[in-house]
């Protein structure tokens, strides 16, 4: 065996996919730390080069294998149409567009590429055709130089490639619409273009079949090749503009997915750091986030304090603080000093991925207002065909200038104009375009819409029911005041109380520890700490044996509580501190009202909503918070069934009710409400029950959702009104009904331009939702 034979029979294992690689046959290789590694294909080579540690450490074997998502294709006009392969929509005939899977960016639209090419070729041929046909009106001599008969043959030569090649997608969709019994815009365009072209071909090739009154002295018959060719070019122009506008809408999802960075600074077990692809991160990985970095995955803070700009996720403009153990979300930006986080959710499990998936689902849903457009479209196209036939025979018989038979030219013009101008594309796009842009805008503001109908229902609501804790208040107690006795300072009392609570997860313990940390107090852990269930805690501190708890605990230890007496207007939890059997301090902890809650409630009320508080808290606390934020109707000490019954009773009174909640116990109420709004911080059951999910759990997020809903419904109604008004005016004008009065007979070319601009106008109006102020 030669050396060359030995080399070609030697093998190695691909460290990425585990396949056996034959050496010496040109497969990719890479040297890392002095060792050559061999790969079965360039993709494995690239993946290894980006993160050798991931594969050599065996960490790649810990990554969950998920099957690649099959490609999906949807119709932009009929989002319920879903296919696993590209093609045309069986309902409206439009090309299905790739539905980008989560984690990817939508690819270039092949229909846009194809239609752009066909548009430029059509325009190149239609322009000289139009000059030849109409140039004599502007004094151009081309037609006179060629003669009428030769000019018509030149027109035929220029129009044929446009109609017989460029317009093939139109005819294919038009034939499919008839075969599928779903008459649509392509039905009308195909009929209009083919009528003008076939009529003109017969006029050129067999002019003797026409009445003598219609033929000129040289035997020629008027032709409309320029109409058919220019119509095709204008329809392509409208389609290209429409596709580019829709591409902006699709880019909204790409913007959301692009919030997450592509790489992250992973910290190895030995303390070394390197930049790893985000797709290689695993739960439990330690990641360093530098100032200005985007958080790559969901996780918790391990070291340092995080200051995060969460506006792209929650819609809130002010940065938020996260201390050790605080949760951080993929896509948010570090606005302060560097910190270290631990990954908890990666890949499709992150909140950002969930937002992308919800955006996709919502864009495929249908709004109730779409039913109106669907009903109209069902009889619209047949009515247009009948109108075109009526216009044709009306002009043929009653041409005011020529009499029976001589009106054939005007009859063709009127019929073709009616077919072209009445394209229902604007009507079909009116609702889905508004919904798609509204869903994308909401996602950027922390308002995730699961179904389009939820937006219409929220806009129609006149009653909003909210909880107190976490919605109007912070949802966690904080120290509101400290009263000390016998010469004790606040810091000394806080130090003792915090030493007793260092290992407690109780909300009141967190309030004390938070206050101590804010003051920079050094805390030494207490010894022999014992928790007395339902009462408090006791232990040995540097100041002696201390107890911290409620009045019952003080009474059990014979501590005189009269000295603790205090008055407060804020419903508070009282914590007594005694050291060596003597009263030392009284801590008051309360759930603070969120900044801006009162103004937000006022704005909700100004939008037409009657805001009602329904809480499980006691009457005193509920009424105090309600008074502070300006809510007059309060229901307290409510169980989950009570909230459900409250909604049912309000609906019986004729109210349309929205309910905001977060827990499993809120699911019955969310299901009973006309529109349920769930907070993402709550249970998965609540989010599945609700039509809208709010990333940030507060009343300001509800206000943003309400504004989005009203803006969306207003935009849809504007689009539908425009589409109806456009066709209501355009069809009679195209048919020539105003000719006897004003002498107006619409050219098919003008009709084609108007048809294209109507669709573009509807899309342009819908795109305004992308920047609506929430």
Coordinates of C-alpha atoms in Angstrom, one line a residue, residues 135-343:
X135 CA -48.7 60.6 -30.2
X136 CA -50.7 62.3 -33.0
X137 CA -52.7 64.1 -30.3
X138 CA -49.5 65.8 -29.3
X139 CA -48.4 66.5 -32.9
X140 CA -46.0 63.6 -33.2
X141 CA -45.8 62.3 -36.8
X142 CA -44.9 58.6 -36.2
X143 CA -48.4 57.2 -37.1
X144 CA -48.6 59.4 -40.2
X145 CA -45.1 58.2 -41.3
X146 CA -46.0 54.5 -40.9
X147 CA -49.5 54.7 -42.1
X148 CA -52.6 53.4 -40.2
X149 CA -52.4 49.8 -41.3
X150 CA -48.7 49.3 -40.6
X151 CA -49.0 51.2 -37.3
X152 CA -51.6 48.7 -36.1
X153 CA -49.3 45.8 -36.9
X154 CA -46.5 47.5 -35.0
X155 CA -48.8 48.0 -32.0
X156 CA -49.7 44.3 -32.2
X157 CA -46.0 43.3 -32.1
X158 CA -45.4 45.6 -29.1
X159 CA -48.5 44.5 -27.2
X160 CA -48.2 40.7 -27.8
X161 CA -45.2 40.1 -25.5
X162 CA -46.8 42.2 -22.7
X163 CA -50.2 40.4 -22.8
X164 CA -49.0 36.9 -23.8
X165 CA -45.9 36.7 -21.6
X166 CA -45.7 39.4 -18.9
X167 CA -49.4 39.1 -18.0
X168 CA -49.3 35.3 -17.7
X169 CA -49.5 35.4 -13.9
X170 CA -52.6 37.5 -14.1
X171 CA -54.3 35.0 -16.6
X172 CA -53.2 32.0 -14.6
X173 CA -54.8 33.4 -11.4
X174 CA -57.8 34.5 -13.3
X175 CA -58.4 31.0 -14.7
X176 CA -57.8 29.6 -11.2
X177 CA -60.4 31.9 -9.7
X178 CA -63.0 30.7 -12.1
X179 CA -62.0 27.0 -11.6
X180 CA -62.1 27.5 -7.8
X181 CA -65.4 29.4 -8.0
X182 CA -63.8 32.3 -6.1
X183 CA -64.1 35.3 -8.4
X184 CA -61.6 38.0 -7.4
X185 CA -59.5 40.8 -8.7
X186 CA -57.6 38.6 -11.2
X187 CA -60.9 37.5 -12.7
X188 CA -61.7 41.2 -13.6
X189 CA -58.2 42.0 -14.7
X190 CA -58.0 38.9 -17.0
X191 CA -61.4 39.7 -18.5
X192 CA -60.6 43.3 -19.1
X193 CA -57.1 42.8 -20.6
X194 CA -58.1 39.9 -22.8
X195 CA -61.3 41.7 -24.0
X196 CA -59.2 44.7 -25.2
X197 CA -56.5 42.6 -26.7
X198 CA -58.7 40.0 -28.5
X199 CA -60.9 42.8 -29.8
X200 CA -57.9 44.6 -31.2
X201 CA -56.4 41.5 -32.7
X202 CA -59.6 40.7 -34.6
X203 CA -59.7 44.4 -35.7
X204 CA -56.2 44.1 -37.2
X205 CA -56.3 40.6 -38.6
X206 CA -60.0 40.5 -39.8
X207 CA -61.4 44.1 -40.0
X208 CA -64.1 43.0 -42.5
X209 CA -66.1 41.3 -39.7
X210 CA -66.9 44.7 -38.2
X211 CA -69.9 46.8 -39.3
X212 CA -69.1 49.2 -42.2
X213 CA -70.0 52.2 -40.0
X214 CA -67.1 51.3 -37.7
X215 CA -64.4 51.0 -40.4
X216 CA -62.5 54.0 -41.7
X217 CA -62.2 54.8 -45.4
X218 CA -58.9 52.8 -45.5
X219 CA -60.7 49.8 -44.1
X220 CA -59.1 49.8 -40.7
X221 CA -60.9 49.5 -37.4
X222 CA -59.9 51.4 -34.1
X223 CA -57.8 49.2 -31.9
X224 CA -56.9 49.3 -28.1
X225 CA -53.6 47.6 -27.9
X226 CA -52.2 50.5 -25.9
X227 CA -55.0 50.0 -23.3
X228 CA -54.3 46.3 -22.8
X229 CA -50.5 46.8 -22.6
X230 CA -50.6 49.9 -20.4
X231 CA -53.1 48.2 -18.1
X232 CA -50.7 45.3 -17.6
X233 CA -47.8 47.7 -16.8
X234 CA -49.9 49.8 -14.4
X235 CA -51.2 46.7 -12.6
X236 CA -47.6 45.5 -12.2
X237 CA -46.7 48.9 -10.9
X238 CA -49.4 48.7 -8.3
X239 CA -48.4 45.1 -7.4
X240 CA -44.8 46.1 -7.0
X241 CA -45.7 49.1 -4.8
X242 CA -48.1 46.9 -2.8
X243 CA -45.5 44.1 -2.3
X244 CA -42.9 46.6 -1.2
X245 CA -45.3 48.0 1.3
X246 CA -46.2 44.6 2.6
X247 CA -42.5 43.8 2.8
X248 CA -42.3 46.7 5.4
X249 CA -45.0 45.0 7.4
X250 CA -43.2 41.6 7.3
X251 CA -40.0 43.5 8.4
X252 CA -41.8 44.3 11.7
X253 CA -41.3 40.7 12.8
X254 CA -37.7 40.8 11.7
X255 CA -37.2 43.9 13.8
X256 CA -38.6 42.0 16.9
X257 CA -36.3 39.0 16.3
X258 CA -33.3 41.3 15.6
X259 CA -33.5 42.6 19.2
X260 CA -31.6 39.6 20.4
X261 CA -27.8 39.7 19.7
X262 CA -26.1 37.0 17.6
X263 CA -23.3 36.4 20.1
X264 CA -22.8 36.6 23.9
X265 CA -19.8 36.7 26.3
X266 CA -19.9 33.2 27.9
X267 CA -17.9 32.7 31.1
X268 CA -16.3 29.2 31.4
X269 CA -15.9 27.2 34.6
X270 CA -12.2 28.3 34.8
X271 CA -13.2 32.0 34.7
X272 CA -12.1 32.6 31.1
X273 CA -14.5 34.3 28.7
X274 CA -15.1 34.2 25.0
X275 CA -17.7 35.3 22.5
X276 CA -20.1 32.5 21.7
X277 CA -23.0 32.2 19.3
X278 CA -26.3 32.7 21.1
X279 CA -27.6 29.5 19.5
X280 CA -25.0 27.6 21.5
X281 CA -26.1 29.0 24.9
X282 CA -27.6 26.5 27.4
X283 CA -29.6 26.9 30.6
X284 CA -27.2 27.5 33.5
X285 CA -24.6 29.2 31.4
X286 CA -22.9 32.3 32.9
X287 CA -22.9 35.3 30.6
X288 CA -21.3 38.7 31.1
X289 CA -23.4 41.6 29.9
X290 CA -21.4 44.8 29.3
X291 CA -22.8 48.4 29.3
X292 CA -24.7 48.9 26.0
X293 CA -25.0 45.1 25.3
X294 CA -28.3 43.5 24.5
X295 CA -29.3 40.6 26.8
X296 CA -29.1 37.5 24.6
X297 CA -31.4 35.1 26.5
X298 CA -33.8 35.1 29.5
X299 CA -32.1 34.7 32.9
X300 CA -31.4 36.0 36.3
X301 CA -28.7 38.4 37.7
X302 CA -25.8 36.5 39.3
X303 CA -23.3 39.3 40.1
X304 CA -23.7 43.1 40.1
X305 CA -26.8 45.3 39.6
X306 CA -28.4 45.5 36.2
X307 CA -29.9 48.7 34.8
X308 CA -32.0 47.8 31.8
X309 CA -33.8 49.6 29.0
X310 CA -36.8 47.4 28.6
X311 CA -38.7 49.8 26.3
X312 CA -38.6 47.5 23.3
X313 CA -40.3 44.8 25.3
X314 CA -42.6 46.6 27.8
X315 CA -43.0 50.0 26.1
X316 CA -41.9 51.8 29.3
X317 CA -39.3 54.5 28.5
X318 CA -37.5 54.6 31.9
X319 CA -34.7 52.1 32.7
X320 CA -35.4 49.5 35.5
X321 CA -33.1 48.1 38.1
X322 CA -32.5 44.4 38.7
X323 CA -30.4 43.3 41.7
X324 CA -29.1 39.8 42.4
X325 CA -31.7 37.2 41.6
X326 CA -33.7 39.7 39.4
X327 CA -35.0 38.4 36.1
X328 CA -33.7 39.8 32.8
X329 CA -35.3 39.3 29.4
X330 CA -33.7 38.7 26.0
X331 CA -33.7 41.8 23.8
X332 CA -33.4 44.3 26.6
X333 CA -30.4 46.7 26.7
X334 CA -27.9 47.1 29.5
X335 CA -28.1 50.9 30.3
X336 CA -25.7 50.8 33.3
X337 CA -22.6 49.0 34.5
X338 CA -21.7 45.4 33.5
X339 CA -23.2 42.5 35.3
X340 CA -23.2 38.7 35.1
X341 CA -26.3 36.7 34.5
X342 CA -27.3 33.0 34.4
X343 CA -29.3 31.8 31.4

